[in-house]
Every structure is written in structure tokens, then in C-alpha cells.
């Protein structure tokens, strides 16, 4: 925590670091999670994930913190990151970065920012897939496996309301950037996917033994 505070202080000397936080539940816990990682940087609490993403897009905040996507969410936030444009917010980190091994009740979140996820020694990347027809999860996982990428489907949204297509949030092991030929190869042919958008990624958090 002391190291985080020192880094936060020196970072703010170079420019403002404002954190926009969406916490639909357990607000105090998410606040503590943000404070633990970003130190004494200013944190603003927002009523919706859309407001957080809009704040990042408008440069009213430096980074945003959003809950991990879940199945059957009433208002999933990750499709908002599929908007076109090189300066759109992207996933750049996962919190907490350091956790105790075996801790099953750890609150986790994703960090978004208007920048690309930088490659590290161990990464995971997240993609959003759009399809006219429903595609089985096994078929999607198999398509990525053919190009050497282990994948899992984290969330699925059927066509409804403002969503005119089937949307799948997929996490793959390794670093993937927009235009990665492995993605094109995996989804070519009979995969059935009409479009794929790289949403960013994160360095795999560190697990340490409990004291």
C-alpha cells in the first residue's frame, strides 16, 4: 500500500489521475479496491457503467473501474467498448493485481482507459464477437483452439432491445491486439462470426501464499 501511494503521488506530478468508479453493489468494497490500487488519486462514484465509459471517452476521467462481466446481467457494459475508433476506452488491467492464493471471495474488477493494453510476460485478452445466429460456446472455443489460443466464453447476450445480434464476450490466454491474424484465422470459414472486436486485456494477477 505504501508503494502504491508513492507511485500515485509521483504520477500526479506528471498529470492528473482521476478515477471513475461504478459500483452497483458493495460500493464500499469497490471503493477500497480502487483506493488500494490507485492510492490517493481522486475517485468519483457513478450511478452507471455507461457514465463511467462516457467520462473516459470525454477525458473527464483518466481511468474507469467496472465490475467483472457476469452472465444474464440486466445492463451489461462491455458492448459499449465495441464502438469504432482508435481512442475508444479499452480494458487495460484487472484488480486486485496481488491476491492471496486460495482466496475465493476476493472482489474483482476491470480497469478501462483510452489506451491500448500493453503486453507483459503473462496476459489475457478479451474480445467481443458479433453474430447473426447463435453459435455454440464449444464451437467458439474450438475455433480459437485451432490457432493455438485457449479461450472461454464469459458472457453471452442474445438479440434484444438495442442489441441486434448475438454478442459473446470471450477471454483468450495470451496477448492479442487489433488486427491479430490469429483472430482472423480462427473466425474464418465456418465459425459463423460476423465481426470481432478486441476490447483490450490485462496482465494476469499475481497469487501469493497467505501468511
PDB file of C-alpha atoms in Angstrom:
ATOM      1  CA  UNK A   1       0.000   0.000   0.000  1.00  0.00           C
ATOM      2  CA  UNK A   2       2.871   2.402   0.813  1.00  0.00           C
ATOM      3  CA  UNK A   3       4.444   1.686  -2.578  1.00  0.00           C
ATOM      4  CA  UNK A   4       1.117   2.415  -4.295  1.00  0.00           C
ATOM      5  CA  UNK A   5       0.827   5.758  -2.510  1.00  0.00           C
ATOM      6  CA  UNK A   6       4.343   6.756  -3.572  1.00  0.00           C
ATOM      7  CA  UNK A   7       3.703   5.803  -7.205  1.00  0.00           C
ATOM      8  CA  UNK A   8       0.351   7.607  -7.145  1.00  0.00           C
ATOM      9  CA  UNK A   9       1.894  10.802  -5.792  1.00  0.00           C
ATOM     10  CA  UNK A  10       4.680  10.916  -8.372  1.00  0.00           C
ATOM     11  CA  UNK A  11       2.280  10.046 -11.185  1.00  0.00           C
ATOM     12  CA  UNK A  12       0.068  13.003 -10.282  1.00  0.00           C
ATOM     13  CA  UNK A  13       3.094  15.283 -10.520  1.00  0.00           C
ATOM     14  CA  UNK A  14       3.211  14.405 -14.233  1.00  0.00           C
ATOM     15  CA  UNK A  15      -0.503  14.953 -14.793  1.00  0.00           C
ATOM     16  CA  UNK A  16      -3.958  14.413 -13.267  1.00  0.00           C
ATOM     17  CA  UNK A  17      -5.128  10.893 -12.486  1.00  0.00           C
ATOM     18  CA  UNK A  18      -8.874  10.835 -11.902  1.00  0.00           C
ATOM     19  CA  UNK A  19     -10.607   7.514 -11.254  1.00  0.00           C
ATOM     20  CA  UNK A  20     -14.258   6.974 -12.248  1.00  0.00           C
ATOM     21  CA  UNK A  21     -15.841   4.096 -10.334  1.00  0.00           C
ATOM     22  CA  UNK A  22     -19.077   2.209 -10.974  1.00  0.00           C
ATOM     23  CA  UNK A  23     -20.149   0.068  -8.057  1.00  0.00           C
ATOM     24  CA  UNK A  24     -23.718  -1.248  -8.383  1.00  0.00           C
ATOM     25  CA  UNK A  25     -23.330  -3.226  -5.169  1.00  0.00           C
ATOM     26  CA  UNK A  26     -20.738  -3.444  -2.413  1.00  0.00           C
ATOM     27  CA  UNK A  27     -19.826   0.157  -3.160  1.00  0.00           C
ATOM     28  CA  UNK A  28     -17.569   0.458  -0.127  1.00  0.00           C
ATOM     29  CA  UNK A  29     -15.633  -2.668  -1.131  1.00  0.00           C
ATOM     30  CA  UNK A  30     -15.134  -1.450  -4.712  1.00  0.00           C
ATOM     31  CA  UNK A  31     -14.031   1.911  -3.332  1.00  0.00           C
ATOM     32  CA  UNK A  32     -11.439   0.180  -1.166  1.00  0.00           C
ATOM     33  CA  UNK A  33     -10.287  -1.845  -4.177  1.00  0.00           C
ATOM     34  CA  UNK A  34      -9.806   1.338  -6.215  1.00  0.00           C
ATOM     35  CA  UNK A  35      -8.057   3.136  -3.366  1.00  0.00           C
ATOM     36  CA  UNK A  36      -5.722   0.204  -2.736  1.00  0.00           C
ATOM     37  CA  UNK A  37      -4.531   0.207  -6.351  1.00  0.00           C
ATOM     38  CA  UNK A  38      -4.550   3.893  -7.266  1.00  0.00           C
ATOM     39  CA  UNK A  39      -3.529   5.313  -3.901  1.00  0.00           C
ATOM     40  CA  UNK A  40      -4.789   8.784  -3.040  1.00  0.00           C
ATOM     41  CA  UNK A  41      -5.863   9.666  -6.596  1.00  0.00           C
ATOM     42  CA  UNK A  42      -9.303  11.356  -6.722  1.00  0.00           C
ATOM     43  CA  UNK A  43     -12.134   8.818  -7.084  1.00  0.00           C
ATOM     44  CA  UNK A  44     -15.654   9.663  -8.248  1.00  0.00           C
ATOM     45  CA  UNK A  45     -18.564   7.232  -7.819  1.00  0.00           C
ATOM     46  CA  UNK A  46     -21.040   6.974 -10.705  1.00  0.00           C
ATOM     47  CA  UNK A  47     -24.528   5.519 -10.961  1.00  0.00           C
ATOM     48  CA  UNK A  48     -23.973   3.536 -14.144  1.00  0.00           C
ATOM     49  CA  UNK A  49     -21.221   1.892 -16.151  1.00  0.00           C
ATOM     50  CA  UNK A  50     -22.269   3.904 -19.214  1.00  0.00           C
ATOM     51  CA  UNK A  51     -21.494   7.141 -17.370  1.00  0.00           C
ATOM     52  CA  UNK A  52     -18.035   5.831 -16.441  1.00  0.00           C
ATOM     53  CA  UNK A  53     -17.255   4.865 -20.043  1.00  0.00           C
ATOM     54  CA  UNK A  54     -18.570   8.199 -21.325  1.00  0.00           C
ATOM     55  CA  UNK A  55     -16.351  10.009 -18.798  1.00  0.00           C
ATOM     56  CA  UNK A  56     -13.303   8.138 -20.104  1.00  0.00           C
ATOM     57  CA  UNK A  57     -14.247   8.850 -23.726  1.00  0.00           C
ATOM     58  CA  UNK A  58     -14.672  12.564 -22.972  1.00  0.00           C
ATOM     59  CA  UNK A  59     -11.395  12.624 -20.994  1.00  0.00           C
ATOM     60  CA  UNK A  60     -13.282  13.733 -17.884  1.00  0.00           C
ATOM     61  CA  UNK A  61     -11.591  10.819 -16.084  1.00  0.00           C
ATOM     62  CA  UNK A  62      -8.266   9.095 -16.625  1.00  0.00           C
ATOM     63  CA  UNK A  63      -9.316   5.533 -15.842  1.00  0.00           C
ATOM     64  CA  UNK A  64     -12.567   3.759 -15.049  1.00  0.00           C
ATOM     65  CA  UNK A  65     -13.221   0.781 -12.796  1.00  0.00           C
ATOM     66  CA  UNK A  66     -16.061  -1.588 -13.680  1.00  0.00           C
ATOM     67  CA  UNK A  67     -17.262  -4.888 -12.172  1.00  0.00           C
ATOM     68  CA  UNK A  68     -16.309  -8.144 -13.865  1.00  0.00           C
ATOM     69  CA  UNK A  69     -18.901  -9.053 -16.506  1.00  0.00           C
ATOM     70  CA  UNK A  70     -21.395 -11.723 -15.473  1.00  0.00           C
ATOM     71  CA  UNK A  71     -23.927 -13.897 -17.240  1.00  0.00           C
ATOM     72  CA  UNK A  72     -27.505 -12.586 -17.571  1.00  0.00           C
ATOM     73  CA  UNK A  73     -26.686  -9.053 -16.476  1.00  0.00           C
ATOM     74  CA  UNK A  74     -29.635  -6.669 -16.934  1.00  0.00           C
ATOM     75  CA  UNK A  75     -27.346  -3.929 -18.285  1.00  0.00           C
ATOM     76  CA  UNK A  76     -24.000  -5.334 -19.486  1.00  0.00           C
ATOM     77  CA  UNK A  77     -21.356  -2.644 -20.005  1.00  0.00           C
ATOM     78  CA  UNK A  78     -18.842  -4.380 -22.255  1.00  0.00           C
ATOM     79  CA  UNK A  79     -20.768  -3.938 -25.569  1.00  0.00           C
ATOM     80  CA  UNK A  80     -20.205  -0.203 -25.160  1.00  0.00           C
ATOM     81  CA  UNK A  81     -16.482  -0.815 -25.735  1.00  0.00           C
ATOM     82  CA  UNK A  82     -17.215  -2.162 -29.227  1.00  0.00           C
ATOM     83  CA  UNK A  83     -17.658   1.340 -30.656  1.00  0.00           C
ATOM     84  CA  UNK A  84     -15.399   2.225 -33.568  1.00  0.00           C
ATOM     85  CA  UNK A  85     -12.405   4.496 -33.133  1.00  0.00           C
ATOM     86  CA  UNK A  86      -8.798   4.110 -32.064  1.00  0.00           C
ATOM     87  CA  UNK A  87      -9.294   6.227 -28.953  1.00  0.00           C
ATOM     88  CA  UNK A  88     -12.198   4.212 -27.546  1.00  0.00           C
ATOM     89  CA  UNK A  89     -11.789   3.005 -23.947  1.00  0.00           C
ATOM     90  CA  UNK A  90     -10.179  -0.408 -23.646  1.00  0.00           C
ATOM     91  CA  UNK A  91      -9.619  -2.896 -20.842  1.00  0.00           C
ATOM     92  CA  UNK A  92      -6.086  -2.422 -19.514  1.00  0.00           C
ATOM     93  CA  UNK A  93      -5.939  -4.133 -16.095  1.00  0.00           C
ATOM     94  CA  UNK A  94      -7.656  -6.446 -13.652  1.00  0.00           C
ATOM     95  CA  UNK A  95      -7.922  -5.714  -9.921  1.00  0.00           C
ATOM     96  CA  UNK A  96      -6.661  -6.641  -7.464  1.00  0.00           C
ATOM     97  CA  UNK A  97      -3.287  -7.297  -9.064  1.00  0.00           C
ATOM     98  CA  UNK A  98      -2.000  -9.174  -5.999  1.00  0.00           C
ATOM     99  CA  UNK A  99      -4.210 -11.637  -4.108  1.00  0.00           C
ATOM    100  CA  UNK A 100      -3.733 -14.492  -1.708  1.00  0.00           C
ATOM    101  CA  UNK A 101      -3.728 -17.948  -3.252  1.00  0.00           C
ATOM    102  CA  UNK A 102      -6.927 -19.823  -2.484  1.00  0.00           C
ATOM    103  CA  UNK A 103      -8.966 -16.730  -1.635  1.00  0.00           C
ATOM    104  CA  UNK A 104     -12.363 -17.431  -3.222  1.00  0.00           C
ATOM    105  CA  UNK A 105     -14.276 -14.382  -2.031  1.00  0.00           C
ATOM    106  CA  UNK A 106     -11.953 -11.746  -3.481  1.00  0.00           C
ATOM    107  CA  UNK A 107     -13.812  -8.856  -5.095  1.00  0.00           C
ATOM    108  CA  UNK A 108     -12.509  -8.252  -8.620  1.00  0.00           C
ATOM    109  CA  UNK A 109     -12.914  -5.549 -11.256  1.00  0.00           C
ATOM    110  CA  UNK A 110     -11.594  -4.416 -14.627  1.00  0.00           C
ATOM    111  CA  UNK A 111      -9.876  -1.117 -15.415  1.00  0.00           C
ATOM    112  CA  UNK A 112     -10.649   0.718 -18.663  1.00  0.00           C
ATOM    113  CA  UNK A 113      -8.711   3.614 -20.155  1.00  0.00           C
ATOM    114  CA  UNK A 114      -8.347   5.385 -23.533  1.00  0.00           C
ATOM    115  CA  UNK A 115      -5.196   3.489 -24.435  1.00  0.00           C
ATOM    116  CA  UNK A 116      -4.074   0.078 -25.619  1.00  0.00           C
ATOM    117  CA  UNK A 117      -3.294  -2.747 -23.243  1.00  0.00           C
ATOM    118  CA  UNK A 118       0.477  -3.151 -23.054  1.00  0.00           C
ATOM    119  CA  UNK A 119       1.996  -6.603 -23.409  1.00  0.00           C
ATOM    120  CA  UNK A 120       3.615  -8.219 -20.367  1.00  0.00           C
ATOM    121  CA  UNK A 121       5.109 -11.620 -19.635  1.00  0.00           C
ATOM    122  CA  UNK A 122       1.689 -13.210 -18.991  1.00  0.00           C
ATOM    123  CA  UNK A 123      -1.508 -11.751 -20.404  1.00  0.00           C
ATOM    124  CA  UNK A 124      -5.126 -12.470 -21.118  1.00  0.00           C
ATOM    125  CA  UNK A 125      -7.070 -10.675 -23.813  1.00  0.00           C
ATOM    126  CA  UNK A 126     -10.784 -10.022 -24.168  1.00  0.00           C
ATOM    127  CA  UNK A 127     -12.779  -9.947 -27.384  1.00  0.00           C
ATOM    128  CA  UNK A 128     -16.390  -9.231 -28.261  1.00  0.00           C
ATOM    129  CA  UNK A 129     -17.901 -11.294 -31.079  1.00  0.00           C
ATOM    130  CA  UNK A 130     -20.979 -10.367 -33.050  1.00  0.00           C
ATOM    131  CA  UNK A 131     -23.009 -12.963 -34.975  1.00  0.00           C
ATOM    132  CA  UNK A 132     -26.304 -13.039 -36.817  1.00  0.00           C
ATOM    133  CA  UNK A 133     -27.042 -16.518 -35.469  1.00  0.00           C
ATOM    134  CA  UNK A 134     -26.382 -18.205 -32.152  1.00  0.00           C
ATOM    135  CA  UNK A 135     -23.103 -20.137 -32.114  1.00  0.00           C
ATOM    136  CA  UNK A 136     -22.405 -22.801 -29.515  1.00  0.00           C
ATOM    137  CA  UNK A 137     -19.773 -21.991 -26.937  1.00  0.00           C
ATOM    138  CA  UNK A 138     -17.958 -25.225 -27.730  1.00  0.00           C
ATOM    139  CA  UNK A 139     -17.723 -24.210 -31.386  1.00  0.00           C
ATOM    140  CA  UNK A 140     -16.224 -20.828 -30.496  1.00  0.00           C
ATOM    141  CA  UNK A 141     -13.707 -22.341 -28.088  1.00  0.00           C
ATOM    142  CA  UNK A 142     -12.720 -24.927 -30.700  1.00  0.00           C
ATOM    143  CA  UNK A 143     -12.217 -22.228 -33.353  1.00  0.00           C
ATOM    144  CA  UNK A 144      -9.705 -20.398 -31.165  1.00  0.00           C
ATOM    145  CA  UNK A 145      -8.020 -23.646 -30.183  1.00  0.00           C
ATOM    146  CA  UNK A 146      -7.198 -24.348 -33.845  1.00  0.00           C
ATOM    147  CA  UNK A 147      -4.868 -21.307 -33.868  1.00  0.00           C
ATOM    148  CA  UNK A 148      -3.271 -22.079 -30.505  1.00  0.00           C
ATOM    149  CA  UNK A 149      -5.405 -19.832 -28.303  1.00  0.00           C
ATOM    150  CA  UNK A 150      -7.106 -21.232 -25.214  1.00  0.00           C
ATOM    151  CA  UNK A 151     -10.419 -19.440 -24.831  1.00  0.00           C
ATOM    152  CA  UNK A 152     -13.569 -19.345 -22.741  1.00  0.00           C
ATOM    153  CA  UNK A 153     -16.876 -17.554 -23.210  1.00  0.00           C
ATOM    154  CA  UNK A 154     -17.520 -15.288 -20.231  1.00  0.00           C
ATOM    155  CA  UNK A 155     -20.875 -13.800 -21.172  1.00  0.00           C
ATOM    156  CA  UNK A 156     -23.496 -14.023 -23.910  1.00  0.00           C
ATOM    157  CA  UNK A 157     -26.197 -11.549 -24.935  1.00  0.00           C
ATOM    158  CA  UNK A 158     -28.992 -12.648 -27.272  1.00  0.00           C
ATOM    159  CA  UNK A 159     -30.616 -10.183 -29.675  1.00  0.00           C
ATOM    160  CA  UNK A 160     -32.879  -7.930 -27.593  1.00  0.00           C
ATOM    161  CA  UNK A 161     -33.664  -4.269 -27.287  1.00  0.00           C
ATOM    162  CA  UNK A 162     -30.701  -2.298 -28.629  1.00  0.00           C
ATOM    163  CA  UNK A 163     -28.726  -5.476 -29.370  1.00  0.00           C
ATOM    164  CA  UNK A 164     -29.480  -6.569 -32.922  1.00  0.00           C
ATOM    165  CA  UNK A 165     -27.113  -9.544 -32.959  1.00  0.00           C
ATOM    166  CA  UNK A 166     -25.762 -12.309 -30.759  1.00  0.00           C
ATOM    167  CA  UNK A 167     -22.864 -10.974 -28.702  1.00  0.00           C
ATOM    168  CA  UNK A 168     -20.231 -13.098 -26.951  1.00  0.00           C
ATOM    169  CA  UNK A 169     -17.530 -11.906 -24.582  1.00  0.00           C
ATOM    170  CA  UNK A 170     -14.529 -14.202 -24.966  1.00  0.00           C
ATOM    171  CA  UNK A 171     -11.331 -14.305 -22.933  1.00  0.00           C
ATOM    172  CA  UNK A 172      -8.223 -15.831 -24.522  1.00  0.00           C
ATOM    173  CA  UNK A 173      -4.868 -16.662 -22.980  1.00  0.00           C
ATOM    174  CA  UNK A 174      -2.064 -14.519 -24.343  1.00  0.00           C
ATOM    175  CA  UNK A 175      -1.671 -11.063 -25.807  1.00  0.00           C
ATOM    176  CA  UNK A 176      -3.945 -10.179 -28.721  1.00  0.00           C
ATOM    177  CA  UNK A 177      -4.057  -6.811 -30.436  1.00  0.00           C
ATOM    178  CA  UNK A 178      -6.471  -5.440 -33.065  1.00  0.00           C
ATOM    179  CA  UNK A 179      -5.649  -6.921 -36.466  1.00  0.00           C
ATOM    180  CA  UNK A 180      -4.083 -10.062 -34.991  1.00  0.00           C
ATOM    181  CA  UNK A 181      -4.044 -12.613 -37.804  1.00  0.00           C
ATOM    182  CA  UNK A 182      -4.766 -15.460 -35.384  1.00  0.00           C
ATOM    183  CA  UNK A 183      -8.210 -13.986 -34.718  1.00  0.00           C
ATOM    184  CA  UNK A 184      -8.946 -13.717 -38.424  1.00  0.00           C
ATOM    185  CA  UNK A 185      -7.768 -17.301 -38.922  1.00  0.00           C
ATOM    186  CA  UNK A 186      -9.804 -18.631 -36.012  1.00  0.00           C
ATOM    187  CA  UNK A 187     -13.028 -16.998 -37.155  1.00  0.00           C
ATOM    188  CA  UNK A 188     -12.617 -17.621 -40.870  1.00  0.00           C
ATOM    189  CA  UNK A 189     -14.556 -20.286 -42.686  1.00  0.00           C
ATOM    190  CA  UNK A 190     -17.492 -21.867 -40.902  1.00  0.00           C
ATOM    191  CA  UNK A 191     -17.042 -20.279 -37.470  1.00  0.00           C
ATOM    192  CA  UNK A 192     -20.114 -18.150 -38.159  1.00  0.00           C
ATOM    193  CA  UNK A 193     -18.838 -14.961 -36.531  1.00  0.00           C
ATOM    194  CA  UNK A 194     -19.554 -11.741 -38.435  1.00  0.00           C
ATOM    195  CA  UNK A 195     -17.257  -9.411 -36.508  1.00  0.00           C
ATOM    196  CA  UNK A 196     -14.689  -9.492 -33.730  1.00  0.00           C
ATOM    197  CA  UNK A 197     -13.536  -6.528 -31.644  1.00  0.00           C
ATOM    198  CA  UNK A 198     -10.528  -6.681 -29.333  1.00  0.00           C
ATOM    199  CA  UNK A 199     -11.609  -4.983 -26.094  1.00  0.00           C
ATOM    200  CA  UNK A 200      -8.142  -4.995 -24.521  1.00  0.00           C
ATOM    201  CA  UNK A 201      -6.723  -7.260 -21.848  1.00  0.00           C
ATOM    202  CA  UNK A 202      -4.749  -7.432 -18.665  1.00  0.00           C
ATOM    203  CA  UNK A 203      -1.624  -8.792 -17.078  1.00  0.00           C
ATOM    204  CA  UNK A 204      -2.520 -11.938 -15.147  1.00  0.00           C
ATOM    205  CA  UNK A 205      -2.755 -11.053 -11.425  1.00  0.00           C
ATOM    206  CA  UNK A 206      -0.170 -12.392  -9.015  1.00  0.00           C
ATOM    207  CA  UNK A 207      -1.199 -15.037  -6.492  1.00  0.00           C
ATOM    208  CA  UNK A 208       0.800 -15.178  -3.270  1.00  0.00           C
ATOM    209  CA  UNK A 209       0.696 -17.608  -0.372  1.00  0.00           C
ATOM    210  CA  UNK A 210      -1.363 -16.481   2.595  1.00  0.00           C
ATOM    211  CA  UNK A 211       0.670 -15.536   5.638  1.00  0.00           C
TER     212      UNK A 211
END
